[in-house]
């Protein structure tokens, strides 16, 4: 068989190895690696009588912080033009980074609000991935092998 398709043999072997690695990782183990803050939030939401008032601000959506969030999707739903039935757990960063603002950031924000900086746009600290998940390998509906690199967040931080 390798002699029938010699140019695709290495790609197929890479795909098989990546699939085996992905299957070895159980989804239950992946979800257990959530940041401590997110696990505490989920525990408080599941058992509100034990929360003793802690986390009230986060329940109203204020000062949520930069957190890792996961959603189960089809690769086609990513909007990258791939037609496939493959599924993945997509992790992304969401929340506010106001707590990570430095004095410099606060000064820039104040000067921008008072229009002292002219028409210059001022960047602000934002919640972004600081590490990415392993590469994702899949076959599309046309049996073409693809690899997505840096497609899903592993850890989040304010940049």
Tab-separated table of N, CA, C and O in Angstrom, residues 5-99:
chain	number	residue	atom	x	y	z
A	5	UNK	N	0.603	5.095	-2.809
A	5	UNK	CA	0.481	6.514	-2.507
A	5	UNK	C	1.703	6.981	-1.714
A	5	UNK	O	1.596	7.371	-0.555
A	6	UNK	N	2.880	6.974	-2.289
A	6	UNK	CA	4.092	7.275	-1.517
A	6	UNK	C	4.128	8.695	-0.976
A	6	UNK	O	4.667	8.933	0.100
A	7	UNK	N	3.516	9.657	-1.670
A	7	UNK	CA	3.563	11.045	-1.198
A	7	UNK	C	2.608	11.292	-0.034
A	7	UNK	O	2.751	12.265	0.694
A	8	UNK	N	1.622	10.420	0.197
A	8	UNK	CA	0.665	10.618	1.271
A	8	UNK	C	0.929	9.718	2.476
A	8	UNK	O	0.296	9.880	3.508
A	9	UNK	N	1.847	8.789	2.355
A	9	UNK	CA	2.084	7.827	3.423
A	9	UNK	C	2.490	8.508	4.734
A	9	UNK	O	1.948	8.196	5.793
A	10	UNK	N	3.426	9.463	4.680
A	10	UNK	CA	3.878	10.147	5.893
A	10	UNK	C	2.735	10.937	6.529
A	10	UNK	O	2.592	10.954	7.759
A	11	UNK	N	1.908	11.581	5.710
A	11	UNK	CA	0.772	12.334	6.243
A	11	UNK	C	-0.213	11.421	6.953
A	11	UNK	O	-0.727	11.745	8.026
A	12	UNK	N	-0.481	10.272	6.354
A	12	UNK	CA	-1.413	9.324	6.962
A	12	UNK	C	-0.848	8.792	8.275
A	12	UNK	O	-1.569	8.675	9.272
A	13	UNK	N	0.433	8.490	8.301
A	13	UNK	CA	1.053	8.010	9.546
A	13	UNK	C	0.994	9.079	10.634
A	13	UNK	O	0.700	8.777	11.789
A	14	UNK	N	1.266	10.349	10.270
A	14	UNK	CA	1.160	11.450	11.240
A	14	UNK	C	-0.259	11.558	11.773
A	14	UNK	O	-0.484	11.757	12.961
A	15	UNK	N	-1.228	11.427	10.871
A	15	UNK	CA	-2.630	11.502	11.279
A	15	UNK	C	-2.980	10.388	12.251
A	15	UNK	O	-3.620	10.625	13.278
A	16	UNK	N	-2.555	9.175	11.964
A	16	UNK	CA	-2.853	8.036	12.834
A	16	UNK	C	-2.220	8.237	14.213
A	16	UNK	O	-2.866	8.031	15.246
A	17	UNK	N	-0.970	8.680	14.244
A	17	UNK	CA	-0.300	8.897	15.520
A	17	UNK	C	-0.982	10.000	16.323
A	17	UNK	O	-1.175	9.878	17.531
A	18	UNK	N	-1.361	11.098	15.659
A	18	UNK	CA	-2.034	12.197	16.352
A	18	UNK	C	-3.394	11.754	16.882
A	18	UNK	O	-3.794	12.124	17.989
A	19	UNK	N	-4.109	10.931	16.117
A	19	UNK	CA	-5.419	10.437	16.544
A	19	UNK	C	-5.286	9.531	17.756
A	19	UNK	O	-6.065	9.623	18.701
A	20	UNK	N	-4.284	8.672	17.746
A	20	UNK	CA	-4.064	7.782	18.891
A	20	UNK	C	-3.743	8.599	20.138
A	20	UNK	O	-4.277	8.337	21.216
A	21	UNK	N	-2.894	9.636	20.004
A	21	UNK	CA	-2.575	10.492	21.160
A	21	UNK	C	-3.826	11.159	21.690
A	21	UNK	O	-4.037	11.264	22.893
A	22	UNK	N	-4.678	11.650	20.764
A	22	UNK	CA	-5.887	12.345	21.172
A	22	UNK	C	-6.848	11.396	21.871
A	22	UNK	O	-7.495	11.753	22.853
A	23	UNK	N	-6.945	10.147	21.397
A	23	UNK	CA	-7.834	9.175	22.016
A	23	UNK	C	-7.357	8.754	23.402
A	23	UNK	O	-8.160	8.409	24.255
A	24	UNK	N	-6.042	8.778	23.607
A	24	UNK	CA	-5.500	8.402	24.916
A	24	UNK	C	-5.878	9.416	25.986
A	24	UNK	O	-5.974	9.092	27.151
A	25	UNK	N	-6.073	10.674	25.550
A	25	UNK	CA	-6.473	11.708	26.504
A	25	UNK	C	-7.979	11.685	26.652
A	25	UNK	O	-8.701	11.966	25.731
A	26	UNK	N	-8.453	11.357	27.820
A	26	UNK	CA	-9.881	11.278	28.055
A	26	UNK	C	-10.460	12.684	28.227
A	26	UNK	O	-9.840	13.528	28.867
A	27	UNK	N	-11.667	12.968	27.714
A	27	UNK	CA	-12.276	14.280	27.901
A	27	UNK	C	-12.482	14.609	29.374
A	27	UNK	O	-12.418	15.760	29.778
A	28	UNK	N	-12.729	13.582	30.219
A	28	UNK	CA	-12.904	13.837	31.643
A	28	UNK	C	-11.637	14.398	32.258
A	28	UNK	O	-11.682	15.313	33.073
A	29	UNK	N	-10.484	13.866	31.861
A	29	UNK	CA	-9.215	14.372	32.387
A	29	UNK	C	-8.963	15.798	31.911
A	29	UNK	O	-8.473	16.618	32.654
A	30	UNK	N	-9.315	16.093	30.657
A	30	UNK	CA	-9.073	17.430	30.132
A	30	UNK	C	-9.904	18.461	30.881
A	30	UNK	O	-9.446	19.538	31.168
A	31	UNK	N	-11.135	18.143	31.169
A	31	UNK	CA	-11.993	19.101	31.840
A	31	UNK	C	-11.577	19.277	33.304
A	31	UNK	O	-11.855	20.295	33.901
A	32	UNK	N	-10.921	18.283	33.899
A	32	UNK	CA	-10.490	18.398	35.286
A	32	UNK	C	-9.311	19.337	35.433
A	32	UNK	O	-8.942	19.696	36.531
A	33	UNK	N	-8.716	19.779	34.339
A	33	UNK	CA	-7.549	20.633	34.387
A	33	UNK	C	-7.949	22.108	34.339
A	33	UNK	O	-7.126	22.960	34.078
A	34	UNK	N	-9.200	22.390	34.581
A	34	UNK	CA	-9.638	23.788	34.611
A	34	UNK	C	-8.912	24.535	35.719
A	34	UNK	O	-8.554	23.950	36.747
A	35	UNK	N	-8.720	25.835	35.545
A	35	UNK	CA	-8.089	26.620	36.603
A	35	UNK	C	-8.893	26.544	37.900
A	35	UNK	O	-10.115	26.346	37.873
A	36	UNK	N	-8.205	26.707	39.016
A	36	UNK	CA	-8.836	26.599	40.328
A	36	UNK	C	-10.022	27.544	40.450
A	36	UNK	O	-11.078	27.182	40.970
A	37	UNK	N	-9.873	28.758	39.961
A	37	UNK	CA	-10.953	29.746	40.054
A	37	UNK	C	-12.211	29.234	39.350
A	37	UNK	O	-13.322	29.361	39.860
A	38	UNK	N	-12.039	28.626	38.175
A	38	UNK	CA	-13.188	28.111	37.418
A	38	UNK	C	-13.816	26.916	38.127
A	38	UNK	O	-15.038	26.791	38.181
A	39	UNK	N	-12.995	26.023	38.701
A	39	UNK	CA	-13.546	24.883	39.447
A	39	UNK	C	-14.342	25.370	40.649
A	39	UNK	O	-15.417	24.851	40.945
A	40	UNK	N	-13.815	26.387	41.364
A	40	UNK	CA	-14.522	26.932	42.513
A	40	UNK	C	-15.845	27.557	42.090
A	40	UNK	O	-16.858	27.426	42.772
A	41	UNK	N	-15.827	28.247	40.950
A	41	UNK	CA	-17.042	28.868	40.435
A	41	UNK	C	-18.101	27.811	40.116
A	41	UNK	O	-19.280	27.984	40.436
A	42	UNK	N	-17.666	26.721	39.480
A	42	UNK	CA	-18.609	25.664	39.139
A	42	UNK	C	-19.161	24.994	40.392
A	42	UNK	O	-20.337	24.681	40.467
A	43	UNK	N	-18.316	24.799	41.389
A	43	UNK	CA	-18.766	24.187	42.637
A	43	UNK	C	-19.762	25.095	43.353
A	43	UNK	O	-20.776	24.635	43.886
A	44	UNK	N	-19.508	26.402	43.359
A	44	UNK	CA	-20.418	27.347	44.014
A	44	UNK	C	-21.749	27.413	43.272
A	44	UNK	O	-22.814	27.518	43.883
A	45	UNK	N	-21.710	27.346	41.951
A	45	UNK	CA	-22.948	27.387	41.171
A	45	UNK	C	-23.776	26.123	41.408
A	45	UNK	O	-25.001	26.171	41.431
A	46	UNK	N	-23.105	24.988	41.600
A	46	UNK	CA	-23.812	23.734	41.823
A	46	UNK	C	-24.385	23.647	43.235
A	46	UNK	O	-25.383	22.978	43.464
A	47	UNK	N	-23.774	24.340	44.186
A	47	UNK	CA	-24.192	24.266	45.579
A	47	UNK	C	-24.224	25.673	46.180
A	47	UNK	O	-23.344	26.035	46.955
A	48	UNK	N	-25.227	26.503	45.862
A	48	UNK	CA	-25.228	27.899	46.279
A	48	UNK	C	-25.330	28.112	47.790
A	48	UNK	O	-24.876	29.128	48.302
A	49	UNK	N	-25.884	27.150	48.554
A	49	UNK	CA	-26.008	27.381	50.001
A	49	UNK	C	-24.668	27.304	50.724
A	49	UNK	O	-24.520	27.819	51.820
A	50	UNK	N	-23.648	26.691	50.114
A	50	UNK	CA	-22.330	26.612	50.743
A	50	UNK	C	-21.415	27.758	50.355
A	50	UNK	O	-20.295	27.830	50.819
A	51	UNK	N	-21.860	28.661	49.497
A	51	UNK	CA	-20.959	29.697	49.013
A	51	UNK	C	-20.707	30.788	50.052
A	51	UNK	O	-19.732	31.507	49.965
A	52	UNK	N	-21.572	30.936	51.073
A	52	UNK	CA	-21.414	31.911	52.166
A	52	UNK	C	-21.119	33.316	51.646
A	52	UNK	O	-20.341	34.059	52.229
A	53	UNK	N	-21.722	33.692	50.520
A	53	UNK	CA	-21.569	35.057	50.027
A	53	UNK	C	-20.311	35.280	49.204
A	53	UNK	O	-20.131	36.334	48.642
A	54	UNK	N	-19.421	34.321	49.170
A	54	UNK	CA	-18.202	34.501	48.382
A	54	UNK	C	-18.556	34.465	46.904
A	54	UNK	O	-19.416	33.708	46.485
A	55	UNK	N	-17.880	35.268	46.130
A	55	UNK	CA	-18.076	35.256	44.693
A	55	UNK	C	-19.317	35.979	44.218
A	55	UNK	O	-19.728	35.825	43.093
A	56	UNK	N	-19.923	36.793	45.066
A	56	UNK	CA	-21.125	37.509	44.660
A	56	UNK	C	-20.843	38.428	43.483
A	56	UNK	O	-21.661	38.555	42.595
A	57	UNK	N	-19.683	39.082	43.514
A	57	UNK	CA	-19.363	40.007	42.427
A	57	UNK	C	-19.256	39.268	41.102
A	57	UNK	O	-19.722	39.744	40.088
A	58	UNK	N	-18.667	38.074	41.102
A	58	UNK	CA	-18.512	37.339	39.850
A	58	UNK	C	-19.861	36.830	39.352
A	58	UNK	O	-20.057	36.681	38.165
A	59	UNK	N	-20.805	36.573	40.275
A	59	UNK	CA	-22.110	36.100	39.849
A	59	UNK	C	-22.861	37.195	39.098
A	59	UNK	O	-23.678	36.915	38.252
A	60	UNK	N	-22.585	38.445	39.389
A	60	UNK	CA	-23.232	39.547	38.683
A	60	UNK	C	-22.493	39.899	37.402
A	60	UNK	O	-22.891	40.800	36.699
A	61	UNK	N	-21.375	39.227	37.123
A	61	UNK	CA	-20.649	39.471	35.892
A	61	UNK	C	-19.571	40.525	36.018
A	61	UNK	O	-18.910	40.845	35.049
A	62	UNK	N	-19.374	41.075	37.189
A	62	UNK	CA	-18.332	42.088	37.373
A	62	UNK	C	-17.033	41.433	37.805
A	62	UNK	O	-17.042	40.472	38.560
A	63	UNK	N	-15.952	42.007	37.362
A	63	UNK	CA	-14.628	41.563	37.797
A	63	UNK	C	-14.452	40.057	37.657
A	63	UNK	O	-13.886	39.414	38.514
A	64	UNK	N	-14.961	39.520	36.590
A	64	UNK	CA	-14.884	38.077	36.362
A	64	UNK	C	-13.463	37.599	36.225
A	64	UNK	O	-13.154	36.464	36.535
A	65	UNK	N	-12.605	38.445	35.726
A	65	UNK	CA	-11.234	38.026	35.507
A	65	UNK	C	-11.105	37.277	34.197
A	65	UNK	O	-12.073	36.999	33.508
A	66	UNK	N	-9.900	36.972	33.870
A	66	UNK	CA	-9.578	36.296	32.618
A	66	UNK	C	-9.593	34.796	32.877
A	66	UNK	O	-8.763	34.291	33.619
A	67	UNK	N	-10.567	34.082	32.296
A	67	UNK	CA	-10.722	32.656	32.580
A	67	UNK	C	-10.763	31.843	31.290
A	67	UNK	O	-11.104	32.342	30.221
A	68	UNK	N	-10.425	30.565	31.413
A	68	UNK	CA	-10.472	29.614	30.316
A	68	UNK	C	-11.874	29.001	30.274
A	68	UNK	O	-12.380	28.523	31.289
A	69	UNK	N	-12.505	29.042	29.107
A	69	UNK	CA	-13.851	28.511	28.930
A	69	UNK	C	-13.807	27.469	27.818
A	69	UNK	O	-13.076	27.630	26.850
A	70	UNK	N	-14.589	26.401	27.955
A	70	UNK	CA	-14.575	25.326	26.969
A	70	UNK	C	-15.960	25.117	26.381
A	70	UNK	O	-16.971	25.265	27.070
A	71	UNK	N	-15.986	24.773	25.086
A	71	UNK	CA	-17.240	24.465	24.405
A	71	UNK	C	-16.976	23.325	23.418
A	71	UNK	O	-15.914	23.252	22.805
A	72	UNK	N	-17.935	22.407	23.309
A	72	UNK	CA	-17.823	21.261	22.409
A	72	UNK	C	-18.386	21.660	21.050
A	72	UNK	O	-19.543	22.066	20.949
A	73	UNK	N	-17.566	21.566	19.974
A	73	UNK	CA	-17.957	22.018	18.644
A	73	UNK	C	-17.587	21.003	17.566
A	73	UNK	O	-16.740	20.139	17.782
A	74	UNK	N	-18.174	21.184	16.411
A	74	UNK	CA	-17.775	20.479	15.202
A	74	UNK	C	-16.696	21.331	14.541
A	74	UNK	O	-16.772	22.559	14.596
A	75	UNK	N	-15.695	20.735	13.917
A	75	UNK	CA	-14.619	21.492	13.270
A	75	UNK	C	-15.187	22.449	12.217
A	75	UNK	O	-14.703	23.570	12.050
A	76	UNK	N	-16.255	22.058	11.546
A	76	UNK	CA	-16.890	22.925	10.550
A	76	UNK	C	-17.375	24.225	11.197
A	76	UNK	O	-17.329	25.290	10.572
A	77	UNK	N	-17.813	24.160	12.453
A	77	UNK	CA	-18.327	25.345	13.156
A	77	UNK	C	-17.254	26.406	13.398
A	77	UNK	O	-17.589	27.550	13.706
A	78	UNK	N	-15.983	26.051	13.265
A	78	UNK	CA	-14.911	27.021	13.487
A	78	UNK	C	-14.872	28.094	12.400
A	78	UNK	O	-14.262	29.143	12.584
A	79	UNK	N	-15.510	27.831	11.270
A	79	UNK	CA	-15.590	28.825	10.204
A	79	UNK	C	-14.313	28.984	9.397
A	79	UNK	O	-14.074	30.043	8.818
A	80	UNK	N	-13.501	27.950	9.330
A	80	UNK	CA	-12.239	28.020	8.585
A	80	UNK	C	-12.349	27.397	7.196
A	80	UNK	O	-11.354	27.273	6.493
A	81	UNK	N	-13.557	26.976	6.800
A	81	UNK	CA	-13.775	26.435	5.467
A	81	UNK	C	-13.648	24.930	5.361
A	81	UNK	O	-13.690	24.392	4.264
A	82	UNK	N	-13.503	24.226	6.490
A	82	UNK	CA	-13.386	22.770	6.455
A	82	UNK	C	-14.769	22.144	6.585
A	82	UNK	O	-15.553	22.547	7.437
A	83	UNK	N	-15.053	21.166	5.744
A	83	UNK	CA	-16.290	20.399	5.837
A	83	UNK	C	-15.935	19.030	6.392
A	83	UNK	O	-15.274	18.232	5.726
A	84	UNK	N	-16.353	18.762	7.619
A	84	UNK	CA	-16.021	17.503	8.272
A	84	UNK	C	-16.986	17.231	9.411
A	84	UNK	O	-17.637	18.147	9.921
A	85	UNK	N	-17.061	15.994	9.815
A	85	UNK	CA	-17.891	15.592	10.955
A	85	UNK	C	-17.074	15.535	12.245
A	85	UNK	O	-17.609	15.251	13.307
A	86	UNK	N	-15.767	15.801	12.155
A	86	UNK	CA	-14.891	15.747	13.329
A	86	UNK	C	-15.345	16.756	14.379
A	86	UNK	O	-15.800	17.854	14.052
A	87	UNK	N	-15.178	16.387	15.643
A	87	UNK	CA	-15.560	17.254	16.750
A	87	UNK	C	-14.345	17.549	17.620
A	87	UNK	O	-13.357	16.825	17.583
A	88	UNK	N	-14.436	18.625	18.394
A	88	UNK	CA	-13.357	18.984	19.300
A	88	UNK	C	-13.905	19.758	20.485
A	88	UNK	O	-15.038	20.246	20.445
A	89	UNK	N	-13.097	19.851	21.516
A	89	UNK	CA	-13.404	20.744	22.630
A	89	UNK	C	-12.579	21.996	22.407
A	89	UNK	O	-11.350	21.958	22.473
A	90	UNK	N	-13.252	23.093	22.081
A	90	UNK	CA	-12.590	24.366	21.805
A	90	UNK	C	-12.536	25.166	23.100
A	90	UNK	O	-13.551	25.384	23.758
A	91	UNK	N	-11.341	25.582	23.486
A	91	UNK	CA	-11.147	26.373	24.703
A	91	UNK	C	-10.751	27.791	24.310
A	91	UNK	O	-9.915	27.971	23.427
A	92	UNK	N	-11.356	28.754	24.959
A	92	UNK	CA	-11.060	30.146	24.651
A	92	UNK	C	-10.988	30.969	25.935
A	92	UNK	O	-11.460	30.541	26.992
A	93	UNK	N	-10.376	32.131	25.828
A	93	UNK	CA	-10.207	33.027	26.970
A	93	UNK	C	-11.305	34.078	26.945
A	93	UNK	O	-11.610	34.635	25.895
A	94	UNK	N	-11.880	34.330	28.101
A	94	UNK	CA	-12.912	35.355	28.187
A	94	UNK	C	-12.836	36.021	29.553
A	94	UNK	O	-12.328	35.459	30.507
A	95	UNK	N	-13.343	37.224	29.607
A	95	UNK	CA	-13.378	37.955	30.864
A	95	UNK	C	-12.635	39.269	30.787
A	95	UNK	O	-12.134	39.665	29.739
A	96	UNK	N	-12.574	39.908	31.902
A	96	UNK	CA	-11.999	41.239	32.003
A	96	UNK	C	-10.583	41.190	32.546
A	96	UNK	O	-10.234	40.322	33.336
A	97	UNK	N	-9.784	42.158	32.128
A	97	UNK	CA	-8.414	42.257	32.629
A	97	UNK	C	-8.197	43.576	33.376
A	97	UNK	O	-7.067	44.039	33.493
A	98	UNK	N	-9.260	44.165	33.857
A	98	UNK	CA	-9.121	45.446	34.551
A	98	UNK	C	-8.266	45.322	35.807
A	98	UNK	O	-7.545	46.242	36.162
A	99	UNK	N	-8.319	44.185	36.479
A	99	UNK	CA	-7.520	43.988	37.687
A	99	UNK	C	-6.033	43.959	37.372
A	99	UNK	O	-5.201	44.252	38.220
